[in-house]
Short mmCIF file of C-alpha atoms and ligand atoms in Angstrom, two decimals:
data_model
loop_
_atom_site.label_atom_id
_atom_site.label_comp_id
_atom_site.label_asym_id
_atom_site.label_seq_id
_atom_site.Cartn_x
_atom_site.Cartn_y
_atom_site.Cartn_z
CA UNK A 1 -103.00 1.16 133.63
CA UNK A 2 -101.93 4.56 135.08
CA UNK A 3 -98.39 5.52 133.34
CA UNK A 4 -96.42 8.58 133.73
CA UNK A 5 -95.85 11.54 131.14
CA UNK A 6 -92.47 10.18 129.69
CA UNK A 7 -91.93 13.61 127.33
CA UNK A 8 -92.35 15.68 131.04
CA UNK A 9 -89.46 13.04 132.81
CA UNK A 10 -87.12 13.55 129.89
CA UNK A 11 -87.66 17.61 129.74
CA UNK A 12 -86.75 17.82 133.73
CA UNK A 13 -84.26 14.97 133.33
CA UNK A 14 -82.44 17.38 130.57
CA UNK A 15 -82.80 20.40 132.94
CA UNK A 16 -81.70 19.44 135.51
CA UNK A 17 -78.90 17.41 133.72
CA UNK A 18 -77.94 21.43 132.83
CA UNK A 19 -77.74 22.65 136.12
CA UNK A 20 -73.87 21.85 136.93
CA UNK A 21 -73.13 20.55 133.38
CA UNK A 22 -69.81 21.15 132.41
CA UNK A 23 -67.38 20.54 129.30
CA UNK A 24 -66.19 17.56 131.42
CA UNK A 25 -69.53 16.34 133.05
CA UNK A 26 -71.37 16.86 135.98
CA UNK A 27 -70.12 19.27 138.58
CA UNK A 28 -72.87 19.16 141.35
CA UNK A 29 -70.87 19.08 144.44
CA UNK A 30 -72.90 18.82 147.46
CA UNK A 31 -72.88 22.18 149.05
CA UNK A 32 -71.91 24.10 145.77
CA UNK A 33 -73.96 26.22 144.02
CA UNK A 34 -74.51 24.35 141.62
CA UNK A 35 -76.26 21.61 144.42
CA UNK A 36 -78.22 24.51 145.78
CA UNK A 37 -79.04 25.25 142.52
CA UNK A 38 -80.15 21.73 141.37
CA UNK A 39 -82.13 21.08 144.91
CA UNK A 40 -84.14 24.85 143.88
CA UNK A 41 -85.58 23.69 140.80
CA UNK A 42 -86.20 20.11 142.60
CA UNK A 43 -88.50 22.22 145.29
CA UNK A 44 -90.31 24.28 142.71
CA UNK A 45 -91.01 20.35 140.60
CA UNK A 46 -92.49 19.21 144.21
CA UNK A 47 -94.45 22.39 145.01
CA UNK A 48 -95.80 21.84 141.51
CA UNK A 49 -96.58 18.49 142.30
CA UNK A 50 -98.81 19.92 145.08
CA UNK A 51 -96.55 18.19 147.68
CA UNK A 52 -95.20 20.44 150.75
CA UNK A 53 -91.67 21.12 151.02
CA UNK A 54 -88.95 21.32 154.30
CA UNK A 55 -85.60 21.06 154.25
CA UNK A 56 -84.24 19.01 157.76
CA UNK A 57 -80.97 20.05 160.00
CA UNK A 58 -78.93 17.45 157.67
CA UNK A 59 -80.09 19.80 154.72
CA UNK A 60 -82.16 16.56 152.86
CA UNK A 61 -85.45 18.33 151.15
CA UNK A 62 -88.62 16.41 152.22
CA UNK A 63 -91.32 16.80 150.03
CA UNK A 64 -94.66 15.46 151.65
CA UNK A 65 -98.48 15.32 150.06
CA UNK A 66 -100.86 13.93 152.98
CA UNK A 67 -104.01 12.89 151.07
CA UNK A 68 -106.22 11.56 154.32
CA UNK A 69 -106.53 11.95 157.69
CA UNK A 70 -106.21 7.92 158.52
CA UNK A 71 -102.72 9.17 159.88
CA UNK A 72 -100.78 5.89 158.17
CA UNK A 73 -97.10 6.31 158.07
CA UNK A 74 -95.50 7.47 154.92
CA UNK A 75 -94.20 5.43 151.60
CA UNK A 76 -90.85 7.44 150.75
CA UNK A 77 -89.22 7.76 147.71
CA UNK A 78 -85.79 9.22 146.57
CA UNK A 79 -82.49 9.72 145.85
CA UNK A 80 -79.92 12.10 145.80
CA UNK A 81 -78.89 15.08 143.34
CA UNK A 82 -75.32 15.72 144.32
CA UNK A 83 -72.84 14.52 141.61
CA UNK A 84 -69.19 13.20 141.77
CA UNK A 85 -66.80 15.52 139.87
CA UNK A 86 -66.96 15.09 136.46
CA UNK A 87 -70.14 13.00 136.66
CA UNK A 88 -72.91 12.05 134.78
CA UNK A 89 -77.06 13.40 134.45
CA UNK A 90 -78.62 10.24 135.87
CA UNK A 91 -76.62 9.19 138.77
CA UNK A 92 -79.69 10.10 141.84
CA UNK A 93 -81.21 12.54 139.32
CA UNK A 94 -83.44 9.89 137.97
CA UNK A 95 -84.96 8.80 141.36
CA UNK A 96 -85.67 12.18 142.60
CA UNK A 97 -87.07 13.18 139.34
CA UNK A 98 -88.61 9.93 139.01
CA UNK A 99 -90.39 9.62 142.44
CA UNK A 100 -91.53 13.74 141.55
CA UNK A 101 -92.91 12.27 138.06
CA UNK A 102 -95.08 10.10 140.01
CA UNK A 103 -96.47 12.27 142.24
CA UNK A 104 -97.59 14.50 139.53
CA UNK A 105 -98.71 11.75 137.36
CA UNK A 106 -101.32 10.69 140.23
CA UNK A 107 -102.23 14.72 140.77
CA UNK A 108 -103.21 14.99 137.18
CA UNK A 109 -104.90 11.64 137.10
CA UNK A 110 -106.86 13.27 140.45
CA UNK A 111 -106.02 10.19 142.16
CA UNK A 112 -105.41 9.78 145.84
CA UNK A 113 -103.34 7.59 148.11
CA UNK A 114 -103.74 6.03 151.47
CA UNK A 115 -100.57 7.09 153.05
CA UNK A 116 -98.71 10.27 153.21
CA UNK A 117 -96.17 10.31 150.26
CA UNK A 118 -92.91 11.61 150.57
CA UNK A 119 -89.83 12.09 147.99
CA UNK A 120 -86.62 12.44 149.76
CA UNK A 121 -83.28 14.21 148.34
CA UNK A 122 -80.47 13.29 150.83
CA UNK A 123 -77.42 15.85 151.43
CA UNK A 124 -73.90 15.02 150.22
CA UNK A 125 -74.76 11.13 149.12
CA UNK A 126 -71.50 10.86 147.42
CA UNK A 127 -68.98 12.09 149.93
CA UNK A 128 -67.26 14.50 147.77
CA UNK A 129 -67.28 17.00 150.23
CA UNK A 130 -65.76 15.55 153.69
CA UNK A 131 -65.79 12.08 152.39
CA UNK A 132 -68.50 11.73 154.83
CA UNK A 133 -70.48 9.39 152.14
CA UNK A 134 -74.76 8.98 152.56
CA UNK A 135 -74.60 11.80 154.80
CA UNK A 136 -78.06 13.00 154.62
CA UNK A 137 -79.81 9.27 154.73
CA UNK A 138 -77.25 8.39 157.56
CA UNK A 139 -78.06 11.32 159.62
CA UNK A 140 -81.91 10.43 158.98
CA UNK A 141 -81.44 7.12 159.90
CA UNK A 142 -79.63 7.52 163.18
CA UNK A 143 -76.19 7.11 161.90
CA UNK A 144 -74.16 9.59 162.15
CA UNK A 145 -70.38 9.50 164.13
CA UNK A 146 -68.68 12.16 165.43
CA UNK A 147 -66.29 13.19 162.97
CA UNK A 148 -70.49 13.64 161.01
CA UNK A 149 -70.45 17.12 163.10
CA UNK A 150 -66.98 18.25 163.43
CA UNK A 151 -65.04 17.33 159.79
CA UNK A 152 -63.65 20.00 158.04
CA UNK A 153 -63.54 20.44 154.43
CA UNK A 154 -60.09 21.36 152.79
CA UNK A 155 -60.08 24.46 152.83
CA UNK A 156 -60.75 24.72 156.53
CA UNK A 157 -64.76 25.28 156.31
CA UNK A 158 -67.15 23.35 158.66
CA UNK A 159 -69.82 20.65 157.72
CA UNK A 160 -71.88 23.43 159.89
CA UNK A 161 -71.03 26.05 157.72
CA UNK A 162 -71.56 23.89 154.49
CA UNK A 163 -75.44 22.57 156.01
CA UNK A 164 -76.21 26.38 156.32
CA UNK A 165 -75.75 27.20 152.84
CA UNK A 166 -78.29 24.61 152.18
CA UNK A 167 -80.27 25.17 155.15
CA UNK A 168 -79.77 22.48 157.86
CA UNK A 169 -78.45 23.41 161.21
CA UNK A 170 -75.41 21.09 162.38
CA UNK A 171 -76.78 21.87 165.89
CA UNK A 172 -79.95 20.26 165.79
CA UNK A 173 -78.81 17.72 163.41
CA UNK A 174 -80.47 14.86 165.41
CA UNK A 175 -83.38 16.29 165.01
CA UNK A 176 -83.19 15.01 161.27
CA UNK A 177 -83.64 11.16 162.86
CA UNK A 178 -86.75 9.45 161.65
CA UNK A 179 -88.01 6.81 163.20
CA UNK A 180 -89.59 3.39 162.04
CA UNK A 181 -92.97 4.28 162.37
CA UNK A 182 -92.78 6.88 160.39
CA UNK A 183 -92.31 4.95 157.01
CA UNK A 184 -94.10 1.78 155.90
CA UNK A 185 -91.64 1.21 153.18
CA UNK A 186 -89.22 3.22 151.11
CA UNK A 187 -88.20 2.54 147.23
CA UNK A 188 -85.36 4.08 145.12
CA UNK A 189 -85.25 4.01 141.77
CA UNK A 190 -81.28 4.17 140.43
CA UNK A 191 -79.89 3.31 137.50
CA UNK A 192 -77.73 0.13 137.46
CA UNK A 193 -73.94 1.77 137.11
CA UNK A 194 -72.74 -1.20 136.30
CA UNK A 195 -73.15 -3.50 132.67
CA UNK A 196 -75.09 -6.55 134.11
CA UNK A 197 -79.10 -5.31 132.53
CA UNK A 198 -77.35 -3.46 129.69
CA UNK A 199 -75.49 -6.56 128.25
CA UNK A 200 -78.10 -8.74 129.03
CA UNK A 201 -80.93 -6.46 127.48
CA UNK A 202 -82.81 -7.04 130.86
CA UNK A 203 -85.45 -3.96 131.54
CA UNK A 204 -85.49 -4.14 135.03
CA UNK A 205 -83.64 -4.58 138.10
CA UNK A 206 -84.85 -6.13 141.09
CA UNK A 207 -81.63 -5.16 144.02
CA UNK A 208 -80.90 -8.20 145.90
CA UNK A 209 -78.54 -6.48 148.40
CA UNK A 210 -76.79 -3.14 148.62
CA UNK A 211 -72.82 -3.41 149.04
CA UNK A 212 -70.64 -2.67 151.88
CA UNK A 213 -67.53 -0.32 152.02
CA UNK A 214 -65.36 0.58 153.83
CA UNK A 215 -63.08 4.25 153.69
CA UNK A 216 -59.78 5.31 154.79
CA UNK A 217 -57.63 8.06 154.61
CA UNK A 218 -53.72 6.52 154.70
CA UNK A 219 -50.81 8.57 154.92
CA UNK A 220 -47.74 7.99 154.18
CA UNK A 221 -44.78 10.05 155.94
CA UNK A 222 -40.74 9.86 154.83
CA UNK A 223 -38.65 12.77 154.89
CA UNK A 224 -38.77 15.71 151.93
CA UNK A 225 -35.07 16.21 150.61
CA UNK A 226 -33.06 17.81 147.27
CA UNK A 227 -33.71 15.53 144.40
CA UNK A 228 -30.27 15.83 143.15
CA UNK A 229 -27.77 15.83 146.33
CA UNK A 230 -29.89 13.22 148.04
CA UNK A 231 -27.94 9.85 147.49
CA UNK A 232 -30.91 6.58 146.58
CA UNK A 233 -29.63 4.44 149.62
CA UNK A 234 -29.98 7.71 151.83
CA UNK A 235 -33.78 8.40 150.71
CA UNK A 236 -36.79 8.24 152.75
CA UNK A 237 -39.36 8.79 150.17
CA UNK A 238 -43.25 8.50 150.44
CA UNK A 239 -44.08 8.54 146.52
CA UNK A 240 -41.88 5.17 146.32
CA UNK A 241 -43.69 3.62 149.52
CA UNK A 242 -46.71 4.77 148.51
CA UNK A 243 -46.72 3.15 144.85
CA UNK A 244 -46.43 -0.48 146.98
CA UNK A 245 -49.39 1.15 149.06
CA UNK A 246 -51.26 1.25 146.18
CA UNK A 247 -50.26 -2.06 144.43
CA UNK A 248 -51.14 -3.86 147.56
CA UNK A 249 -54.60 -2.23 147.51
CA UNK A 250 -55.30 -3.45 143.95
CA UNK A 251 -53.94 -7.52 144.90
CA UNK A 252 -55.71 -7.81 148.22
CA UNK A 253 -59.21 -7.50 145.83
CA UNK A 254 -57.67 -9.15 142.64
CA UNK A 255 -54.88 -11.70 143.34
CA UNK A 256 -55.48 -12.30 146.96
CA UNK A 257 -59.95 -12.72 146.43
CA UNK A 258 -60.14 -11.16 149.75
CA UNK A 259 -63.34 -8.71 149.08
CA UNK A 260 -64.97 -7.98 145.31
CA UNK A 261 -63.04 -4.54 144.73
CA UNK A 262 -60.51 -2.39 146.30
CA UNK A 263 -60.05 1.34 144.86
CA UNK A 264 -57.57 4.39 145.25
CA UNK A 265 -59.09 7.07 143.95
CA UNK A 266 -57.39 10.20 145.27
CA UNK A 267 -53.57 10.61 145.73
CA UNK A 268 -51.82 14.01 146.92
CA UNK A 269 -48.31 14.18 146.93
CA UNK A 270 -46.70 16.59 148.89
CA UNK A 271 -44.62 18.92 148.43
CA UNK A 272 -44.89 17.71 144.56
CA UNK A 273 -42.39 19.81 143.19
CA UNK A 274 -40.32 17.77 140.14
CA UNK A 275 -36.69 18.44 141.86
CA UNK A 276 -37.72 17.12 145.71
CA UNK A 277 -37.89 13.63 147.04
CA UNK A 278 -41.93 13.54 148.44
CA UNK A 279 -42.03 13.81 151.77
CA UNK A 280 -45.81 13.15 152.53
CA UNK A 281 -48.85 11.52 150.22
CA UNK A 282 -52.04 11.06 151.10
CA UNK A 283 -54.13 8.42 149.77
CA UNK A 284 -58.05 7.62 149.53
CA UNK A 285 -58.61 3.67 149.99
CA UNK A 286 -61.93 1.70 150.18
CA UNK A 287 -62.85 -1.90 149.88
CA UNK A 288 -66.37 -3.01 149.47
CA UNK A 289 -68.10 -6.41 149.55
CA UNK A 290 -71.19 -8.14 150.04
CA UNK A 291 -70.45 -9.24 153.89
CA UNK A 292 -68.32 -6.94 156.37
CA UNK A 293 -66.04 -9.87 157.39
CA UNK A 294 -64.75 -9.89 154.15
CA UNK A 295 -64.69 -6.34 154.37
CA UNK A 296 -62.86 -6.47 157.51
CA UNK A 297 -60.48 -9.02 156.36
CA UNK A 298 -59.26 -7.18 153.63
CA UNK A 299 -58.62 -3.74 155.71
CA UNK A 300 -56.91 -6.34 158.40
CA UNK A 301 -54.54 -7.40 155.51
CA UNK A 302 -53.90 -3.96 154.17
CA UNK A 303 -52.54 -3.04 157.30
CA UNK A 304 -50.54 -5.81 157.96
CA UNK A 305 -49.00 -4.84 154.61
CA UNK A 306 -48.31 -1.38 155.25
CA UNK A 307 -46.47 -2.55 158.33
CA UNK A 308 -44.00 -4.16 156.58
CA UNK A 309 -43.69 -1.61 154.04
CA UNK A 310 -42.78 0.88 156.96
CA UNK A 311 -39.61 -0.91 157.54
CA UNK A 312 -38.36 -1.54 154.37
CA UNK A 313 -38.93 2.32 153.35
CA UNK A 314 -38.30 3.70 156.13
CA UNK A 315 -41.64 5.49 156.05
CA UNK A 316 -44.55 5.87 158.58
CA UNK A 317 -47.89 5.13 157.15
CA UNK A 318 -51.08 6.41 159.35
CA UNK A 319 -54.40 4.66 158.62
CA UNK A 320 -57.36 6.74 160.01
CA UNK A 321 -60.96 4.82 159.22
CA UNK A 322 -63.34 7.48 158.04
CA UNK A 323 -66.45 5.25 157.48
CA UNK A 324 -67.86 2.14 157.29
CA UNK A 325 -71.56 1.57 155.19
CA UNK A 326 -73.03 -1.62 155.82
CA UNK A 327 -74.10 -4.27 153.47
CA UNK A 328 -77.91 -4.03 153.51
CA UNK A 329 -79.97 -6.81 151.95
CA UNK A 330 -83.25 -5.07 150.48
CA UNK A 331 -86.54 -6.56 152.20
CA UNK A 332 -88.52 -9.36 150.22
CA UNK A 333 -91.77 -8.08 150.37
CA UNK A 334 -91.02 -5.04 149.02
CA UNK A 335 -89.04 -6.87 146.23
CA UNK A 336 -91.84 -9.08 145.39
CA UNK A 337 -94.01 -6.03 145.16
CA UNK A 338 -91.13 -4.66 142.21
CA UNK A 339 -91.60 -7.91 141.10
CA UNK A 340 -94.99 -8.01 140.11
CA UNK A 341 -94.98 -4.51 138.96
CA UNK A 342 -92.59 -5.14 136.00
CA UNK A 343 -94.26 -8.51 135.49
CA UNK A 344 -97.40 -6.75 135.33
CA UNK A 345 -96.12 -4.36 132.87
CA UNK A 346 -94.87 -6.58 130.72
CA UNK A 347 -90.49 -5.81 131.44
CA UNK A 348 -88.10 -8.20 131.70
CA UNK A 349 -86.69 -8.42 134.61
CA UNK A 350 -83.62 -9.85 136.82
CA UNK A 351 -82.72 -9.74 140.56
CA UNK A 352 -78.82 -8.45 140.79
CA UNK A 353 -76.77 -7.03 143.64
CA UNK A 354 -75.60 -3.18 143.53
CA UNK A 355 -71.88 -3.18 143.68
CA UNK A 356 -72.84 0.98 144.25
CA UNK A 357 -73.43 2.31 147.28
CA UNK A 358 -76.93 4.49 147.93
CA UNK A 359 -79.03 5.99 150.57
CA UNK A 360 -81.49 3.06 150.30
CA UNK A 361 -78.83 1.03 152.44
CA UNK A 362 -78.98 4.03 155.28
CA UNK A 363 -83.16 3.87 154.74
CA UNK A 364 -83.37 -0.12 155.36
CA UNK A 365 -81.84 0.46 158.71
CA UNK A 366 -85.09 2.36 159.55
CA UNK A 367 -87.96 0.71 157.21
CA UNK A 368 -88.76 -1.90 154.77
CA UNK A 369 -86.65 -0.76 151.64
CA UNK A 370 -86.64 -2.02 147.98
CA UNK A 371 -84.03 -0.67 144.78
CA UNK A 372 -85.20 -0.41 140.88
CA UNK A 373 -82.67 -0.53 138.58
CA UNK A 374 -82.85 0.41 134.53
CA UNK A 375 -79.58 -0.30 132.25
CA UNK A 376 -76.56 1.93 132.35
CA UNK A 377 -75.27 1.72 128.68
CA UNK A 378 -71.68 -0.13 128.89
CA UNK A 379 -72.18 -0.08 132.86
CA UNK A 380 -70.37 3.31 132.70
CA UNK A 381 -70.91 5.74 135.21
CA UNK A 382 -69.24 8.52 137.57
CA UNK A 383 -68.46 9.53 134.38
CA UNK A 384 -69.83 12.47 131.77
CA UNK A 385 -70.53 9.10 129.32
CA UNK A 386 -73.08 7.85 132.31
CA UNK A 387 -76.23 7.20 130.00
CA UNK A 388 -79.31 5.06 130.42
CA UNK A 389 -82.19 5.64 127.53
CA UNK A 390 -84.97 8.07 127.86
CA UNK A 391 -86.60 4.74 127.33
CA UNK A 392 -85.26 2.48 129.87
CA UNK A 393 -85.88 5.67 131.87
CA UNK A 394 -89.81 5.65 131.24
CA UNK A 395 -90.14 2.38 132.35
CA UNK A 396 -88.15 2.72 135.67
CA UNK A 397 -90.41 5.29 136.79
CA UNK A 398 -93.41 3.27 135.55
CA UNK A 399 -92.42 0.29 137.52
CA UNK A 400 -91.68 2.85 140.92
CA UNK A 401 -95.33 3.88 140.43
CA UNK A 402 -96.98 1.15 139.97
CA UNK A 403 -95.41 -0.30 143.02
CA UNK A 404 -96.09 2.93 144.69
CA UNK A 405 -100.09 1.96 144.24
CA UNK A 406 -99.76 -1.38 145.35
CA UNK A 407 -97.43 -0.61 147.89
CA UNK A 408 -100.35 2.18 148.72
CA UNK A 409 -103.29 -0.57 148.75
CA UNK A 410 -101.24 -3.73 150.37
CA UNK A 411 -99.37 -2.32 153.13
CA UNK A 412 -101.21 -1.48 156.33
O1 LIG B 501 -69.90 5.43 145.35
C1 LIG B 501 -70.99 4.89 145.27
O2 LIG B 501 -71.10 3.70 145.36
C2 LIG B 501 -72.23 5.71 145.03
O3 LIG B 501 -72.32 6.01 143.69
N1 LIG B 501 -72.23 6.89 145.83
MN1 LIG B 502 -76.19 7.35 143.29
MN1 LIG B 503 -72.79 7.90 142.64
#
């Protein structure tokens, strides 16, 4: 059975694993240039590969190799290479590099495929730049909202400006939309991110279903005075409202049950000098879940609780929604067909949810899409101790191509 050079994966694993490596982990910010520097040496791997390479107005690369003229639509394959700050090497770095192995592993073999096949690197998948998360797959699948064309990042620059630097064009960005007959199925290989095939010494994941989250942006507003004239009962201070803000975030998921996990992950406390009462933070909230009631339910009861904290602080707190990514169930063929393939190769193998969020869930809006997963040691990642074995690596991108062929002789 055809299986892919594993020495080759780990080599461009490890390079590009340097490009945006830093003391504390993974700096590839989409748009930095670092990212422009990672998505370089992804082109010159697909060129290599003997696929041809464009970059779309939502600045994804799309790498395409066209061996017959039967004009069948395309199997894609991908990820993203963007990191979160301090991140780790495997995070969307092993599904690009992955889906590029394969490709190359069938040029070397001199073997052809039915349809077109094309690897996919989406634009700004995390959201670390405008907290506009899946923004490349989103924009390809028809997604994208408003605020998609207008945000601003914080220091005043344009997602226009930013899709320049990597070559999209804001402007045309609909352009970007794919449609369903374009694709006959898409996989993405990812690595778990979470400790359920790791502790279990399970090989393989089969993805059930993709989460659903929800983001918002609340701010909380009192009134900046002198720490040390200012008497307690005459204080209108946001740091102390915002603390319950944040408690309440963390019960609605763990006391209350009302969706699987609620997060703050940015706060910015303004002016944040030691010797003044805050007068303004800002805080990063998202909920996820498997359904988007539950999602909704939970974002219904946050805001009834900042209500109430308004009074009793004497604060305003503004709530602005910045995105919502549906829960997307991955299709059952296409699972069955991951199935087989680790059967076939001899993995163990379990079917799991992903409590992560990825571009496959803006990709099953437009085609028939099926997740790998392979272990994430301790079910760490987002973080520079993110590490799955060159091993559990290999066989990820074995079971991709192998489904890959028999997506390639089953479908159409
Ligand atoms: O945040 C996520 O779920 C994904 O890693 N972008
Ligand atoms: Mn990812
Ligand atoms: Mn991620």
């Amino acid at each position: 059975m055809l299986s892919i050079n594993a020495q080759r994966l780990n080599d461009t694993l490890q390079s590009l694993g340097r490009i945006g490596e830093t003391q504390g982990g993974m700096q590839r910010i989409a748009f930095s240039p670092a990212d422009v520097e990672g998505r370089e040496f992804v082109k010159s791997l697909m060129t290599e590969a003997g696929m041809s390479v464009r970059v779309d107005a939502a600045g994804n690369v799309i790498a395409r190799k066209v061996d017959s003229e039967v004009g069948l639509p395309a199997i894609g394959m991908g990820s993203h290479t963007d990191t979160v700050p301090k991140g780790g090497k495997y995070d969307g770095a092993l599904g690009v590099l992955g889906a590029i192995e394969c490709v190359q592993t069938l040029k070397d073999a001199g073997m052809t495929t039915r349809h077109p096949i094309e690897v996919l690197v989406y634009t700004n998948e995390e959201g670390t730049q405008f907290r506009r998360w899946l923004y490349g797959s989103r924009a390809m699948a028809g997604l994208m909202e408003d605020d998609d064309l207008t945000c601003v990042d914080e220091l005043g620059v344009s997602i226009g400006e930013r899709l320049k630097d990597i070559g999209g064009d804001v402007s045309r960005i609909s352009e970007a939309v794919r449609t369903p007959d374009e694709f006959s199925a898409y996989l993405e290989l990812h690595i778990e991110q979470g400790p359920v095939l790791h502790q279990t010494g399970i090989a393989i994941g089969d993805v059930t279903a993709i989460t659903g989250r929800i983001g918002m942006n609340v701010s909380v507003r009192g009134f900046a005075n002198h720490a040390g004239t200012t008497p307690m009962g005459h204080r209108r201070d946001a740091l102390m409202a915002a603390t319950h803000v944040i408690q309440s975030v963390n019960r609605i998921a763990t006391d209350e049950e009302m969706c699987r996990v609620g997060t703050v992950g940015m706060v910015e406390v303004s002016p944040n000098a030691e010797n003044v009462i805050p007068g303004r933070v800002d805080i990063s909230v998202e909920f996820r879940d498997e359904t988007t009631e539950r999602i909704r339910q939970a974002a219904d009861r946050f805001r009834e609780i900042c209500q109430r904290l308004c009074q009793h602080w004497d604060v305003t707190i503004d709530i602005e929604e910045i995105g919502l990514a549906s829960p997307a169930p991955m299709h059952d063929e296409i699972r069955a067909f991951i199935r087989d393939s680790a059967r076939k190769l001899g993995f163990s193998l379990s079917s799991l949810p992903s409590g992560a969020g990825h571009d496959a869930q803006s990709m099953a809006e437009i085609t028939r899409a099926g997740m790998i997963f392979v272990p994430s040691v301790n079910g760490i990642s987002h973080s520079p101790h993110e590490y799955t074995s060159p091993e559990d690596c290999t066989n990820g991108v074995n079971v991709l191509l192998q489904t890959l062929l028999t997506l390639d002789s089953n479908l159409d």
